[in-house]
Every structure is written in C-alpha cells, then in structure tokens.
Amino acid sequence: MDLITKKKRLYALMKFFIIFGVLFIVFYIGAKPTIDEWNATSSVICSYTCDALIIANLILVFLYYTKYGKCDVVLNNISDEIADCGYYLIDSDPMETDEYVSAVAERLGNSMYSIKNDIELCELDFSFYADKRTEFIYCAAVEQLDRNDVIAYLDSVVNDITYHTLKRKGSGVMLFVTDKADESAISLSKLIASLGRKAQIRVAIAIVEPSDGKIYYLGNQQTKCQQMIVNYAQLAELPLSDDLKVIDKLDYQKKLEEKLKTATVNELTADIINIH
C-alpha cells in the first residue's frame, strides 16, 4: 500500500469519527433530559461514550497531522500528477514556433492583456510577458528544452515577481514553446510553484510542442492557472473536449507511482527521495 492510499484511508477514518462524534454529542445534548428520566444507567453510558469519542477524535487528528502534516500538500500534488492525463492536444493544426507564439499573443491581446515583447530576465530571453490585473503569463521559446532550462526560467520568473513586478497575489503560467522537450523537462510540466505562506501566488508550467500539437500541463485541477493554459496556451475552451485529452500515462508518471510504493513519510519530508 503506497503513501497516498495510507493517507487517504487514515483521513477517511478520521473524518468518519469526527462526523459521527459530533452527531452523537449533539444528539446526546438534546436528548439528555429524556435519557436521564428514562434510565440513569443509559445516561452514564452515553456520557462515557461522548468522552471516548472526543478522545478518539483527538488521537486520530494527532496521528494524521503528526504523520502527514509536513507532506500533506506534497502528497496531494503527487496524487494529482499521477491521476492526470499524460498530455493534451492543442485545439489547432500543427504550427511552427513563431506562428504559435504569435497566435497565443494575439489571443491574449484580444482578452485585454498588456503585452511586452522580447524581454530579458536574468540574462534569459522571453518571447513576451502578458498581464491583466492578477493574471500573468511568461512565454519563452527554447529550441531543445530540458530540466535545467525549466528550472532556470522558472527561477528568473520568481525573481521578477518578487523583486520587480512586486506582485502579492495572482495566478500565472510559465509557457515553454519548444521543438522537442526532453523527458526530464516533461517530468516538471505538472508542477505548480506556490509563493507566499498561503500560496497567494501560483505559477503553473506548460510545455508546448506546436509542430506535434502536444501540450503538457496539470489539467485535472480546476484552477485559474488551468483555465489560463486552456484558453491561451491550448487555444481551447472549458469544458475541455475529450478529443483533446491523451489518457496514456507518461513514463515519469509510472515511475513516480512506483517510487511511492516503497517511499516512507520520513524520506519524503527529508527530501531523501528525488521524486522526479
């Protein structure tokens, strides 16, 4: 049994006991006068049962958050990655890189986004930057995309958000347009970068191979980031047609699922396992 399954089962057990305990206590409070009049022994049993349920709930909550509190968000994100489609298709005929970038920019312009073309951040070239209130998209065209490129560009985006545009909340997309994406880069395509203690800023990654009509991103979560990717990067509309979904899992999703079968909470929280 993998970590995600164990976490879900313990959470379901905790949720059941909390709901049952609350309902039982509310029922007992309302019916206490009647129970006292009917049978003193039953009243004592109900009282002890309430105490036992409270203790059991406290123990379950303590066990859950002691064991999974530090990695709860990580496990939820990994679960989403594994459950998602392998990749998606652009709602358009195959295009060259420049043609595709122009199509995305035009679509953003028609939606009243402010666009800056050919910008440079941390010595990295971006095709454009678009923003509208709390929404923003960075687009970079990279001929051969690998993991190091994804990390470098995402780092420059985070630096720009925190030191230059000074955004305090919002939803954004780091859009990569490439002729061919390496598997190491694709393995990062479903990650969401969260900034701030309460994740006030979220930046999703999307990788597009316009000549093949493929787009890689996390598409099974209904968020503003997902909506922006579908509307502007995928050139489609929500709800997404099944014809634009490729269900087959990617190799990294299969490997990720296998790793979780032997992973422990301590390894995950200590970052001993390189998930991707």
PDB file of N, CA and C in Angstrom, residues 174-212:
ATOM      1  N   MET A 174       4.044  29.794 -16.709  1.00  0.00           N
ATOM      2  CA  MET A 174       5.331  29.833 -17.397  1.00  0.00           C
ATOM      3  C   MET A 174       5.188  28.906 -18.597  1.00  0.00           C
ATOM      4  N   LEU A 175       5.063  29.523 -19.774  1.00  0.00           N
ATOM      5  CA  LEU A 175       4.786  28.787 -21.002  1.00  0.00           C
ATOM      6  C   LEU A 175       6.074  28.573 -21.797  1.00  0.00           C
ATOM      7  N   PHE A 176       6.418  27.323 -22.008  1.00  0.00           N
ATOM      8  CA  PHE A 176       7.591  26.981 -22.821  1.00  0.00           C
ATOM      9  C   PHE A 176       7.122  26.493 -24.185  1.00  0.00           C
ATOM     10  N   VAL A 177       7.708  27.054 -25.227  1.00  0.00           N
ATOM     11  CA  VAL A 177       7.409  26.621 -26.592  1.00  0.00           C
ATOM     12  C   VAL A 177       8.691  26.035 -27.158  1.00  0.00           C
ATOM     13  N   THR A 178       8.632  24.787 -27.573  1.00  0.00           N
ATOM     14  CA  THR A 178       9.859  24.100 -27.971  1.00  0.00           C
ATOM     15  C   THR A 178       9.623  23.164 -29.148  1.00  0.00           C
ATOM     16  N   ASP A 179      10.707  22.878 -29.883  1.00  0.00           N
ATOM     17  CA  ASP A 179      10.621  21.884 -30.949  1.00  0.00           C
ATOM     18  C   ASP A 179      10.523  20.482 -30.363  1.00  0.00           C
ATOM     19  N   LYS A 180      11.297  20.264 -29.275  1.00  0.00           N
ATOM     20  CA  LYS A 180      11.295  18.964 -28.627  1.00  0.00           C
ATOM     21  C   LYS A 180      11.642  19.119 -27.154  1.00  0.00           C
ATOM     22  N   ALA A 181      10.800  18.574 -26.298  1.00  0.00           N
ATOM     23  CA  ALA A 181      11.042  18.636 -24.860  1.00  0.00           C
ATOM     24  C   ALA A 181      11.627  17.309 -24.381  1.00  0.00           C
ATOM     25  N   ASP A 182      12.714  17.400 -23.624  1.00  0.00           N
ATOM     26  CA  ASP A 182      13.332  16.223 -23.043  1.00  0.00           C
ATOM     27  C   ASP A 182      12.415  15.648 -21.954  1.00  0.00           C
ATOM     28  N   GLU A 183      12.548  14.340 -21.691  1.00  0.00           N
ATOM     29  CA  GLU A 183      11.714  13.710 -20.658  1.00  0.00           C
ATOM     30  C   GLU A 183      11.923  14.354 -19.295  1.00  0.00           C
ATOM     31  N   SER A 184      13.151  14.810 -19.031  1.00  0.00           N
ATOM     32  CA  SER A 184      13.432  15.452 -17.746  1.00  0.00           C
ATOM     33  C   SER A 184      12.657  16.755 -17.602  1.00  0.00           C
ATOM     34  N   ALA A 185      12.426  17.452 -18.711  1.00  0.00           N
ATOM     35  CA  ALA A 185      11.634  18.688 -18.675  1.00  0.00           C
ATOM     36  C   ALA A 185      10.150  18.368 -18.541  1.00  0.00           C
ATOM     37  N   ILE A 186       9.701  17.354 -19.271  1.00  0.00           N
ATOM     38  CA  ILE A 186       8.293  16.962 -19.212  1.00  0.00           C
ATOM     39  C   ILE A 186       7.898  16.525 -17.809  1.00  0.00           C
ATOM     40  N   SER A 187       8.852  15.928 -17.072  1.00  0.00           N
ATOM     41  CA  SER A 187       8.555  15.458 -15.714  1.00  0.00           C
ATOM     42  C   SER A 187       8.260  16.607 -14.760  1.00  0.00           C
ATOM     43  N   LEU A 188       8.575  17.842 -15.168  1.00  0.00           N
ATOM     44  CA  LEU A 188       8.289  19.015 -14.345  1.00  0.00           C
ATOM     45  C   LEU A 188       7.068  19.787 -14.840  1.00  0.00           C
ATOM     46  N   SER A 189       6.457  19.312 -15.919  1.00  0.00           N
ATOM     47  CA  SER A 189       5.377  20.072 -16.558  1.00  0.00           C
ATOM     48  C   SER A 189       4.102  20.149 -15.732  1.00  0.00           C
ATOM     49  N   LYS A 190       3.926  19.236 -14.774  1.00  0.00           N
ATOM     50  CA  LYS A 190       2.695  19.234 -13.986  1.00  0.00           C
ATOM     51  C   LYS A 190       2.887  19.808 -12.591  1.00  0.00           C
ATOM     52  N   LEU A 191       4.018  20.465 -12.379  1.00  0.00           N
ATOM     53  CA  LEU A 191       4.290  21.078 -11.082  1.00  0.00           C
ATOM     54  C   LEU A 191       3.689  22.485 -11.011  1.00  0.00           C
ATOM     55  N   ILE A 192       3.289  22.875  -9.807  1.00  0.00           N
ATOM     56  CA  ILE A 192       2.785  24.224  -9.555  1.00  0.00           C
ATOM     57  C   ILE A 192       3.706  24.885  -8.542  1.00  0.00           C
ATOM     58  N   ALA A 193       4.288  26.017  -8.917  1.00  0.00           N
ATOM     59  CA  ALA A 193       5.145  26.767  -7.994  1.00  0.00           C
ATOM     60  C   ALA A 193       4.268  27.706  -7.168  1.00  0.00           C
ATOM     61  N   SER A 194       4.300  27.534  -5.854  1.00  0.00           N
ATOM     62  CA  SER A 194       3.480  28.351  -4.956  1.00  0.00           C
ATOM     63  C   SER A 194       4.368  29.297  -4.170  1.00  0.00           C
ATOM     64  N   LEU A 195       4.006  30.567  -4.157  1.00  0.00           N
ATOM     65  CA  LEU A 195       4.776  31.585  -3.442  1.00  0.00           C
ATOM     66  C   LEU A 195       3.916  32.180  -2.334  1.00  0.00           C
ATOM     67  N   GLY A 196       4.547  32.470  -1.211  1.00  0.00           N
ATOM     68  CA  GLY A 196       3.813  33.032  -0.082  1.00  0.00           C
ATOM     69  C   GLY A 196       3.412  31.952   0.891  1.00  0.00           C
ATOM     70  N   ARG A 197       3.236  32.346   2.147  1.00  0.00           N
ATOM     71  CA  ARG A 197       2.888  31.385   3.191  1.00  0.00           C
ATOM     72  C   ARG A 197       1.578  30.678   2.900  1.00  0.00           C
ATOM     73  N   LYS A 198       0.632  31.392   2.302  1.00  0.00           N
ATOM     74  CA  LYS A 198      -0.673  30.806   1.984  1.00  0.00           C
ATOM     75  C   LYS A 198      -0.847  30.602   0.480  1.00  0.00           C
ATOM     76  N   ALA A 199       0.285  30.492  -0.227  1.00  0.00           N
ATOM     77  CA  ALA A 199       0.263  30.271  -1.682  1.00  0.00           C
ATOM     78  C   ALA A 199      -0.570  31.332  -2.399  1.00  0.00           C
ATOM     79  N   GLN A 200      -0.304  32.617  -2.031  1.00  0.00           N
ATOM     80  CA  GLN A 200      -1.062  33.699  -2.649  1.00  0.00           C
ATOM     81  C   GLN A 200      -0.757  33.821  -4.142  1.00  0.00           C
ATOM     82  N   ILE A 201       0.443  33.385  -4.538  1.00  0.00           N
ATOM     83  CA  ILE A 201       0.827  33.407  -5.953  1.00  0.00           C
ATOM     84  C   ILE A 201       1.100  31.978  -6.396  1.00  0.00           C
ATOM     85  N   ARG A 202       0.469  31.580  -7.490  1.00  0.00           N
ATOM     86  CA  ARG A 202       0.677  30.239  -8.037  1.00  0.00           C
ATOM     87  C   ARG A 202       1.085  30.361  -9.502  1.00  0.00           C
ATOM     88  N   VAL A 203       2.169  29.666  -9.842  1.00  0.00           N
ATOM     89  CA  VAL A 203       2.666  29.696 -11.218  1.00  0.00           C
ATOM     90  C   VAL A 203       2.685  28.266 -11.762  1.00  0.00           C
ATOM     91  N   ALA A 204       1.891  28.013 -12.776  1.00  0.00           N
ATOM     92  CA  ALA A 204       1.835  26.690 -13.397  1.00  0.00           C
ATOM     93  C   ALA A 204       2.786  26.638 -14.586  1.00  0.00           C
ATOM     94  N   ILE A 205       3.272  25.446 -14.881  1.00  0.00           N
ATOM     95  CA  ILE A 205       4.158  25.238 -16.025  1.00  0.00           C
ATOM     96  C   ILE A 205       3.364  24.594 -17.155  1.00  0.00           C
ATOM     97  N   ALA A 206       3.602  25.064 -18.365  1.00  0.00           N
ATOM     98  CA  ALA A 206       3.006  24.440 -19.551  1.00  0.00           C
ATOM     99  C   ALA A 206       4.093  24.333 -20.620  1.00  0.00           C
ATOM    100  N   ILE A 207       4.233  23.158 -21.199  1.00  0.00           N
ATOM    101  CA  ILE A 207       5.233  22.916 -22.245  1.00  0.00           C
ATOM    102  C   ILE A 207       4.511  22.546 -23.529  1.00  0.00           C
ATOM    103  N   VAL A 208       4.791  23.284 -24.589  1.00  0.00           N
ATOM    104  CA  VAL A 208       4.090  23.082 -25.859  1.00  0.00           C
ATOM    105  C   VAL A 208       5.079  22.699 -26.961  1.00  0.00           C
ATOM    106  N   GLU A 209       4.721  21.668 -27.711  1.00  0.00           N
ATOM    107  CA  GLU A 209       5.440  21.298 -28.931  1.00  0.00           C
ATOM    108  C   GLU A 209       4.483  21.572 -30.092  1.00  0.00           C
ATOM    109  N   PRO A 210       4.449  22.798 -30.601  1.00  0.00           N
ATOM    110  CA  PRO A 210       3.419  23.176 -31.587  1.00  0.00           C
ATOM    111  C   PRO A 210       3.489  22.392 -32.895  1.00  0.00           C
ATOM    112  N   SER A 211       4.679  21.922 -33.266  1.00  0.00           N
ATOM    113  CA  SER A 211       4.778  21.164 -34.520  1.00  0.00           C
ATOM    114  C   SER A 211       4.098  19.802 -34.406  1.00  0.00           C
ATOM    115  N   ASP A 212       4.017  19.273 -33.169  1.00  0.00           N
ATOM    116  CA  ASP A 212       3.334  17.994 -32.941  1.00  0.00           C
ATOM    117  C   ASP A 212       1.926  18.188 -32.369  1.00  0.00           C
TER     118      ASP A 212
END
